mmCIF file of C-alpha atoms in Angstrom:
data_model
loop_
_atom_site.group_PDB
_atom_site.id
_atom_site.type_symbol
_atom_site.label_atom_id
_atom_site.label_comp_id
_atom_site.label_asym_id
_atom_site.label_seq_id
_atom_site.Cartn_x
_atom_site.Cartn_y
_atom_site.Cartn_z
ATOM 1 C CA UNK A 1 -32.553 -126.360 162.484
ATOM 2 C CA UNK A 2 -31.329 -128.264 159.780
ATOM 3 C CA UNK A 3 -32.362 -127.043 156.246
ATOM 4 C CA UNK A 4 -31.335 -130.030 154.294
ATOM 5 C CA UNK A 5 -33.247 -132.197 156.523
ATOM 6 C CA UNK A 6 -36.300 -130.539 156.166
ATOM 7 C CA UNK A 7 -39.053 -131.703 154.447
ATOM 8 C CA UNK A 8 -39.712 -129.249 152.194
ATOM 9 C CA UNK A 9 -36.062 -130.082 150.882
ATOM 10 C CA UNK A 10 -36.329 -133.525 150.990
ATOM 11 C CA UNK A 11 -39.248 -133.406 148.679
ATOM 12 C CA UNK A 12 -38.099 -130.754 146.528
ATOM 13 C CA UNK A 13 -34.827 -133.218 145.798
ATOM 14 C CA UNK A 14 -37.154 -136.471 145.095
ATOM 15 C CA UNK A 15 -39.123 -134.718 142.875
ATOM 16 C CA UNK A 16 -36.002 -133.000 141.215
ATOM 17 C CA UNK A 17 -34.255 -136.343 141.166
ATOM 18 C CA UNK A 18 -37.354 -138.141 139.496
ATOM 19 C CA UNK A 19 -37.811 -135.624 136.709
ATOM 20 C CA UNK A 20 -34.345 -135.949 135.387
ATOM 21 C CA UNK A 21 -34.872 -139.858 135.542
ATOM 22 C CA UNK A 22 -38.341 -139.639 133.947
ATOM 23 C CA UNK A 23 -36.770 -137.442 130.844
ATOM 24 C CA UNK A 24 -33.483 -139.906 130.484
ATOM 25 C CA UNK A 25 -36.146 -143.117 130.211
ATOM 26 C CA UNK A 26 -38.374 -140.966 127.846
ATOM 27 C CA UNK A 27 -35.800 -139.477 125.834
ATOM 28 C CA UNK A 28 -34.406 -143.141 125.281
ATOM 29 C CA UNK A 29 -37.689 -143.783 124.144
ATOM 30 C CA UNK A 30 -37.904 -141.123 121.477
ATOM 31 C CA UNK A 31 -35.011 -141.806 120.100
ATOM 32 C CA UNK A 32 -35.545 -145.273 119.521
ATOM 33 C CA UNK A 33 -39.374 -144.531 118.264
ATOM 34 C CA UNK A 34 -37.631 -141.800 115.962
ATOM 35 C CA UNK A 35 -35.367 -144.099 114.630
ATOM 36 C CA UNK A 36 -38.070 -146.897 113.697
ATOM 37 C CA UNK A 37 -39.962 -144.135 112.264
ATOM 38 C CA UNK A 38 -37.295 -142.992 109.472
ATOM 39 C CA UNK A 39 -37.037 -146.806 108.808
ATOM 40 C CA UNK A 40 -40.416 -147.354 108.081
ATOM 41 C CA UNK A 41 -40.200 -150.249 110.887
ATOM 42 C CA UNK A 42 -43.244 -151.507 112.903
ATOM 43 C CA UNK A 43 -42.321 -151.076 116.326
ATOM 44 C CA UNK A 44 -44.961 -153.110 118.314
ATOM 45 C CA UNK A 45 -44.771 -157.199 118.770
ATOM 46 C CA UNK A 46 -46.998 -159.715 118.948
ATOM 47 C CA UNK A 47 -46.155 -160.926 121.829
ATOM 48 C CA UNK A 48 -44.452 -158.393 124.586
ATOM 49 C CA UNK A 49 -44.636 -160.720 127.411
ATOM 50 C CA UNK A 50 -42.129 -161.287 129.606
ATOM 51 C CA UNK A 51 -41.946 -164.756 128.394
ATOM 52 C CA UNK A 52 -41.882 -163.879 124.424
ATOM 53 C CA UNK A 53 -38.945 -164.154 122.381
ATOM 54 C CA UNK A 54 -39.794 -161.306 119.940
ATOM 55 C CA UNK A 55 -41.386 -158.406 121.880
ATOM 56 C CA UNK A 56 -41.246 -156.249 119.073
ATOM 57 C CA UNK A 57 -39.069 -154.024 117.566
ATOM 58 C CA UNK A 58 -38.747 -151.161 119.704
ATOM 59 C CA UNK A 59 -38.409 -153.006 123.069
ATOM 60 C CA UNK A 60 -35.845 -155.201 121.306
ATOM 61 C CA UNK A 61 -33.921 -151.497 120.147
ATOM 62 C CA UNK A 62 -34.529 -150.106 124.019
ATOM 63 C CA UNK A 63 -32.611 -153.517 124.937
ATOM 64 C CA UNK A 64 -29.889 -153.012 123.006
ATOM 65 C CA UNK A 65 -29.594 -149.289 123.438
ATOM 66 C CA UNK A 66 -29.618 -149.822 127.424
ATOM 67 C CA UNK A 67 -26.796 -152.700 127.535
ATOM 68 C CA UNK A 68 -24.776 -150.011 125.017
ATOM 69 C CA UNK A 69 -25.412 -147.279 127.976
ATOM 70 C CA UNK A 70 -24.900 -147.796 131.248
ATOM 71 C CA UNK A 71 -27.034 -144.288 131.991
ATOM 72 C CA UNK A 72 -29.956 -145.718 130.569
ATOM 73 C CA UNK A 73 -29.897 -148.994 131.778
ATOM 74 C CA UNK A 74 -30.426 -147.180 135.232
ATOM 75 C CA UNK A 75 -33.928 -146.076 134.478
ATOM 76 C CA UNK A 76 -35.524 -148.749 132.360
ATOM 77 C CA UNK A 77 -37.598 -151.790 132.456
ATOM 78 C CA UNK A 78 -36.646 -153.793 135.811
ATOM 79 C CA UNK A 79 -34.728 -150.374 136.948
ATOM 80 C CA UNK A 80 -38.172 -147.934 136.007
ATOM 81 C CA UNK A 81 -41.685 -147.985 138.160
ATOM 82 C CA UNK A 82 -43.725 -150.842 137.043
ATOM 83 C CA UNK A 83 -46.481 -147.890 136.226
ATOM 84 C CA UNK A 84 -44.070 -145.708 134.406
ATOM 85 C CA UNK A 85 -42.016 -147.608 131.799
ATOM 86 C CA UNK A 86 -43.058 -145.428 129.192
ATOM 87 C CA UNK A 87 -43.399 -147.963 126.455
ATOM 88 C CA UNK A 88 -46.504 -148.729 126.731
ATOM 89 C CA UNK A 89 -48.877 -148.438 123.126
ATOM 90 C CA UNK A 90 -50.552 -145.419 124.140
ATOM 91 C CA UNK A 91 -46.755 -143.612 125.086
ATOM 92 C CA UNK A 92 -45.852 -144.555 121.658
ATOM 93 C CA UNK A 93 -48.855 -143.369 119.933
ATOM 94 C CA UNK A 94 -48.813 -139.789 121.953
ATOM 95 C CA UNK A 95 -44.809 -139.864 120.799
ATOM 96 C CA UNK A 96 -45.383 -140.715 117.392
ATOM 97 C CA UNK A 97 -47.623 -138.017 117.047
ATOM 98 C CA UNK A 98 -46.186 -135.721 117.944
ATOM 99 C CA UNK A 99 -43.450 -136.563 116.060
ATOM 100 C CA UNK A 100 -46.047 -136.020 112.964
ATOM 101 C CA UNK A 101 -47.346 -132.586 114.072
ATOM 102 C CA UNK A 102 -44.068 -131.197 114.523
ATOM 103 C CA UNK A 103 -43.118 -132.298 111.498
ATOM 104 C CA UNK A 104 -45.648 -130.913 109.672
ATOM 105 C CA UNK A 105 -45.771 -127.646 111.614
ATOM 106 C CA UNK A 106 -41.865 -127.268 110.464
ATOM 107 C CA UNK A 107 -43.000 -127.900 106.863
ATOM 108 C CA UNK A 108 -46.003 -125.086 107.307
ATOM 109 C CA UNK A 109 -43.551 -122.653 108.681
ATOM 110 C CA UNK A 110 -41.115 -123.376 105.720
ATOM 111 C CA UNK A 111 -43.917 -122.570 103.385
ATOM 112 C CA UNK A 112 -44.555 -119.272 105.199
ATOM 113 C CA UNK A 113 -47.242 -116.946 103.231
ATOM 114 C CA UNK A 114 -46.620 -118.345 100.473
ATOM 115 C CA UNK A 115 -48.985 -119.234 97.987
ATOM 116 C CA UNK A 116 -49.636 -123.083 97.107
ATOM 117 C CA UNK A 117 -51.190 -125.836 95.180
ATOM 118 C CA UNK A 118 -52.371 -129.248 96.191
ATOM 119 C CA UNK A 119 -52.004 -132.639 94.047
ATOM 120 C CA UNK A 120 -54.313 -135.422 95.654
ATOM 121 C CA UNK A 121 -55.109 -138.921 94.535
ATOM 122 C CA UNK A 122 -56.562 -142.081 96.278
ATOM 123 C CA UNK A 123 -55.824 -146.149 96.733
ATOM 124 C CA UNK A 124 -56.572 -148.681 99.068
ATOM 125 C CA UNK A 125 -54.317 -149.734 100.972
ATOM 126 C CA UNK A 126 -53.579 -153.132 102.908
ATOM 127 C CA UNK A 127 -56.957 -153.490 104.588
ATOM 128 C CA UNK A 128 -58.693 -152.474 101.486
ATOM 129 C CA UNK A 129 -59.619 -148.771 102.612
ATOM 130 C CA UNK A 130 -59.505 -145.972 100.929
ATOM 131 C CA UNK A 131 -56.889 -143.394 101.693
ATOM 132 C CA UNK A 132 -56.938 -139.830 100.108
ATOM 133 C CA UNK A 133 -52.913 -138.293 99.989
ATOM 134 C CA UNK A 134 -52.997 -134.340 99.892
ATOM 135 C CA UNK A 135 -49.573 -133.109 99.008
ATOM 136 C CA UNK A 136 -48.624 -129.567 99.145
ATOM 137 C CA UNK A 137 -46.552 -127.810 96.111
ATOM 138 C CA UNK A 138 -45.462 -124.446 96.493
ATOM 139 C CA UNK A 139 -41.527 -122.792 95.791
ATOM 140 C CA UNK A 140 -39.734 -122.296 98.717
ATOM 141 C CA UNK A 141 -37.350 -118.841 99.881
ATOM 142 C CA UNK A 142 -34.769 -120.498 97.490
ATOM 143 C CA UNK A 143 -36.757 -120.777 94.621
ATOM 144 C CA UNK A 144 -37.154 -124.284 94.797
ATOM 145 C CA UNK A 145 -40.320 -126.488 94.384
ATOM 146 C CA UNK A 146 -41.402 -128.625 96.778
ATOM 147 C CA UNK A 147 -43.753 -131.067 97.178
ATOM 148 C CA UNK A 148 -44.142 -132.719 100.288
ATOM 149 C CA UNK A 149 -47.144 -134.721 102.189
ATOM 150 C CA UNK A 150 -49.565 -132.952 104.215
ATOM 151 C CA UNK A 151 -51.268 -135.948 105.038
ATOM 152 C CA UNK A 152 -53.968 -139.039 103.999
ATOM 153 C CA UNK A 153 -56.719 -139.708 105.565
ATOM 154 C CA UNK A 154 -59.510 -142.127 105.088
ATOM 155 C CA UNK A 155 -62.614 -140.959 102.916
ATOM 156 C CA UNK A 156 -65.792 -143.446 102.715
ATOM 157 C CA UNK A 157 -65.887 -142.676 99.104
ATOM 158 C CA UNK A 158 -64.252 -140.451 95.785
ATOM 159 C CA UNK A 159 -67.330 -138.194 95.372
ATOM 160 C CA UNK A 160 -66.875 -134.513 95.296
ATOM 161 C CA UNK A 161 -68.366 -133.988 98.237
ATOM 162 C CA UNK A 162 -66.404 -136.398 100.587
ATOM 163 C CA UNK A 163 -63.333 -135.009 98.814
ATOM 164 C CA UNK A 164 -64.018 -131.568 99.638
ATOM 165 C CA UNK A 165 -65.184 -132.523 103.196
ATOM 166 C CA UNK A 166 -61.674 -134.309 103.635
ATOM 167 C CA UNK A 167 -59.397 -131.664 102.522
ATOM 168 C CA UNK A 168 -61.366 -128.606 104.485
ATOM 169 C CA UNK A 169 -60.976 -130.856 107.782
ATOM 170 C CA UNK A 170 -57.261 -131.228 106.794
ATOM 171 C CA UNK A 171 -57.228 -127.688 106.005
ATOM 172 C CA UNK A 172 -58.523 -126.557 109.249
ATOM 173 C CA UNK A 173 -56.125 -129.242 111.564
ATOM 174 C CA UNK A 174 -53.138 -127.451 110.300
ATOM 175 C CA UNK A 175 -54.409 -124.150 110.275
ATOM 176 C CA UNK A 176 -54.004 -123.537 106.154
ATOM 177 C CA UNK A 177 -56.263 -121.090 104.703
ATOM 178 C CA UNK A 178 -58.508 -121.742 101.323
ATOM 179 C CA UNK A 179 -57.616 -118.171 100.374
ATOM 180 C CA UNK A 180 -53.989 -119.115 99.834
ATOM 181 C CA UNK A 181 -54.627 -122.177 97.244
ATOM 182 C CA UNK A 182 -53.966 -121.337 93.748
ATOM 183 C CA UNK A 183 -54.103 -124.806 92.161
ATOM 184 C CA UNK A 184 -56.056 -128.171 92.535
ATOM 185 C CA UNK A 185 -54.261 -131.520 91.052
ATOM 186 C CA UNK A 186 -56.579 -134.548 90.840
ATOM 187 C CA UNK A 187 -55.544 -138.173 89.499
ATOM 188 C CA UNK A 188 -56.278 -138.358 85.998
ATOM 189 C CA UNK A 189 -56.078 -134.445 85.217
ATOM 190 C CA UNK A 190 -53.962 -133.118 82.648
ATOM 191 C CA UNK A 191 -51.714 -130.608 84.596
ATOM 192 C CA UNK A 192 -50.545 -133.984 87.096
ATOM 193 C CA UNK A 193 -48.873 -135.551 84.212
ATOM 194 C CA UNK A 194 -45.734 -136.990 87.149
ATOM 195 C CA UNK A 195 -45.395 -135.411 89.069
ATOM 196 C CA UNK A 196 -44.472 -138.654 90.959
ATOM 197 C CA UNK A 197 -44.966 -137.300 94.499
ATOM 198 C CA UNK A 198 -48.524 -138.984 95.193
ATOM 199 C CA UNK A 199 -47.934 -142.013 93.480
ATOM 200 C CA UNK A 200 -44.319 -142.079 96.156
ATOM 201 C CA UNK A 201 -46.746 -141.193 99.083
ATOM 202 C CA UNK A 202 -48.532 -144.662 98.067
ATOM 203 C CA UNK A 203 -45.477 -146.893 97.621
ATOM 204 C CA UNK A 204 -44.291 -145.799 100.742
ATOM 205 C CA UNK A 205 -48.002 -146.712 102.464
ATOM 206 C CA UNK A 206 -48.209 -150.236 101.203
ATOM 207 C CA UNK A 207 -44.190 -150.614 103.050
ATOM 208 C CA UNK A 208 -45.632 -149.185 106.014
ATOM 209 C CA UNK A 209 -49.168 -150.699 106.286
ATOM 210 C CA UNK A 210 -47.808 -153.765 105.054
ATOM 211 C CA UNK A 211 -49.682 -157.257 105.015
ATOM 212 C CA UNK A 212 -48.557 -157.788 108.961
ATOM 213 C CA UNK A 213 -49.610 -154.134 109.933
ATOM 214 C CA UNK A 214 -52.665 -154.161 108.426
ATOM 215 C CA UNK A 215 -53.970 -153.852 111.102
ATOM 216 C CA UNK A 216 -53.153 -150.201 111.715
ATOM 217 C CA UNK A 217 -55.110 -147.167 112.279
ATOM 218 C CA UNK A 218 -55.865 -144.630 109.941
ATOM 219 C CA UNK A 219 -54.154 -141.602 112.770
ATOM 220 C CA UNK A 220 -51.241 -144.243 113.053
ATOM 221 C CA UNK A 221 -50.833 -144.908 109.542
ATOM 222 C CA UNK A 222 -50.766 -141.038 108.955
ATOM 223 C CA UNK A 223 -48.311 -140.310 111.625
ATOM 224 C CA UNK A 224 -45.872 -142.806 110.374
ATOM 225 C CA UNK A 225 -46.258 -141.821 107.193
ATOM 226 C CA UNK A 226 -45.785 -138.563 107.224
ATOM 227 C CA UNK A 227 -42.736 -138.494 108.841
ATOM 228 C CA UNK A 228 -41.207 -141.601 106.853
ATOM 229 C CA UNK A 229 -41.949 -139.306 103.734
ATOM 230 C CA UNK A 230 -40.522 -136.100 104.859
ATOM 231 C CA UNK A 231 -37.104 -137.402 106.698
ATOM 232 C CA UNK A 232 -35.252 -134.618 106.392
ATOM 233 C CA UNK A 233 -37.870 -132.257 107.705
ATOM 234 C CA UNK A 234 -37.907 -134.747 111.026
ATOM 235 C CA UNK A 235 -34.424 -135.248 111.105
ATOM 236 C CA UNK A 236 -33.922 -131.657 111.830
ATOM 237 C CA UNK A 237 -36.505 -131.241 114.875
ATOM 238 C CA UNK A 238 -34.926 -131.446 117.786
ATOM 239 C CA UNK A 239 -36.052 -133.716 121.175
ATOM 240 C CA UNK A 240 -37.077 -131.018 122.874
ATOM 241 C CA UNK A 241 -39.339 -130.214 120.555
ATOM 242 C CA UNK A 242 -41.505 -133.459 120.542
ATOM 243 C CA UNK A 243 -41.208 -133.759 124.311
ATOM 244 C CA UNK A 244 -42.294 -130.503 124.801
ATOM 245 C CA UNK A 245 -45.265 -130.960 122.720
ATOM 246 C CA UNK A 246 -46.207 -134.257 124.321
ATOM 247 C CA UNK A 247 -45.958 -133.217 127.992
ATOM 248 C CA UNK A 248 -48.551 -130.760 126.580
ATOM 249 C CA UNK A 249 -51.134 -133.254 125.402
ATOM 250 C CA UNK A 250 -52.443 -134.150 128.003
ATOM 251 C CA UNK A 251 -51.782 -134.841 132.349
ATOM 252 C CA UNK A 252 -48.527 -137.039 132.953
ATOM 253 C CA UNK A 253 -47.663 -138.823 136.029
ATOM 254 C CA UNK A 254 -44.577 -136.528 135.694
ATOM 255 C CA UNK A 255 -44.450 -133.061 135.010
ATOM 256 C CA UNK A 256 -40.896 -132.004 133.451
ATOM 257 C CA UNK A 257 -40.162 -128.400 134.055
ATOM 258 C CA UNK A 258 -39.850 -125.756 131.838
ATOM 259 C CA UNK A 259 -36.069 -125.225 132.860
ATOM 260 C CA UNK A 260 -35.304 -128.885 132.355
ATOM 261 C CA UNK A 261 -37.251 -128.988 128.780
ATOM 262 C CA UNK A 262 -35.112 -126.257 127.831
ATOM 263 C CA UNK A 263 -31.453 -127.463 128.644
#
């Protein structure tokens, strides 16, 4: 007789209730990851143990930011399920990317239908692979040129071929079509004489993939650099942006709903 002891309602208020906790402990997460990622900081230790001193730099940032905030102290570590702390590697990763491919789709959409170039070079980096950097170039509704990073990605060696084979698969992941490139820059060539854009791309890679990280995967190492390079493209995107996108990537324990994603 009573509806607010039914258990339809009962349910309905758990799940309600666990939602808004899940996307508080997440969105704590994000920022922290997003901050670490304009840094150009590593954000996994060691040694995350319970027992460790340094667990790394993001759990060491989600400490802090929880003893700052007494709203998120509520829903992490001791105060979160033990199978939904949401700082596990493979959270970061997903929220890292994400981070990348929403950066870069903001960057597309800036270019619009325009027409554009592309400047590319290659080093090794830390573990002695070789990384191709793609950079766009194209001049923006304001007139202005820009030049910023598409991505790298690792090529098994500098022949034509493997070039071309790297740049159409880069091509095709973002969805840019051959037909609107007016302009190929190669290391070397006359018309890249400073252009200083690819030779920043590497500086920044060696910071990021440094002798302790060298370790890191090639997806990882592109993620982190992409959006290290283009900060003020990230630093506009909003959270519910990248959470959107990443309760889209795959199944999560749980769902948030489109209502609460769009607050």
């Amino acid at each position: 007789m009573n509806q607010k002891q039914s258990i339809s309602h009962v349910i309905s208020s758990q799940s309600s209730s666990q939602q808004k906790i899940y996307r508080t402990r997440l969105t704590a997460v994000l920022d922290c990851t997003r901050f670490l990622l304009m840094q150009g900081l590593s954000s996994r230790g060691h040694d995350e143990s319970k027992e460790s001193l340094n667990k790394g730099n993001l759990i060491k940032l989600l400490n802090w930011y929880a003893t700052c905030r007494k709203k998120i102290n509520e829903v992490l570590f001791s105060n979160a399920p033990g199978n939904d702390q949401m700082t596990s590697p493979n959270i970061h990763k997903d929220l890292v990317n994400c981070c990348a491919v929403e950066t870069i789709r903001s960057m597309i959409n800036e270019m619009g239908d325009s027409l554009f170039s592309i400047l590319v070079d290659e080093s090794r980096d830390n573990s002695v692979k070789e990384q191709m950097a793609v950079v766009l170039r194209f001049v923006d509704k304001s007139g202005q040129v820009k030049e910023p990073l598409l991505g790298i990605c690792h090529i098994a060696d500098t022949c034509a071929q493997s070039l071309k084979d790297a740049i159409d698969a880069m091509f095709s992941t973002h969805g840019l079509s051959i037909s609107s490139l007016r302009g190929q820059g190669y290391d070397g060539a006359s018309n890249m004489s400073a252009t200083a854009s690819v030779e920043r791309v590497f500086s920044a890679m060696n910071l990021i993939k440094n002798d302790l990280r060298n370790k890191m995967g090639d997806e990882m190492l592109n993620d982190n650099l992409v959006v290290y390079m283009e900060r003020d493209l990230f630093m506009k995107l909003e959270n519910e942006t990248i959470l959107q996108r990443f309760q889209n990537m795959r199944p999560r324990r749980i769902q948030l709903s489109k209502l609460a994603i769009s607050e």
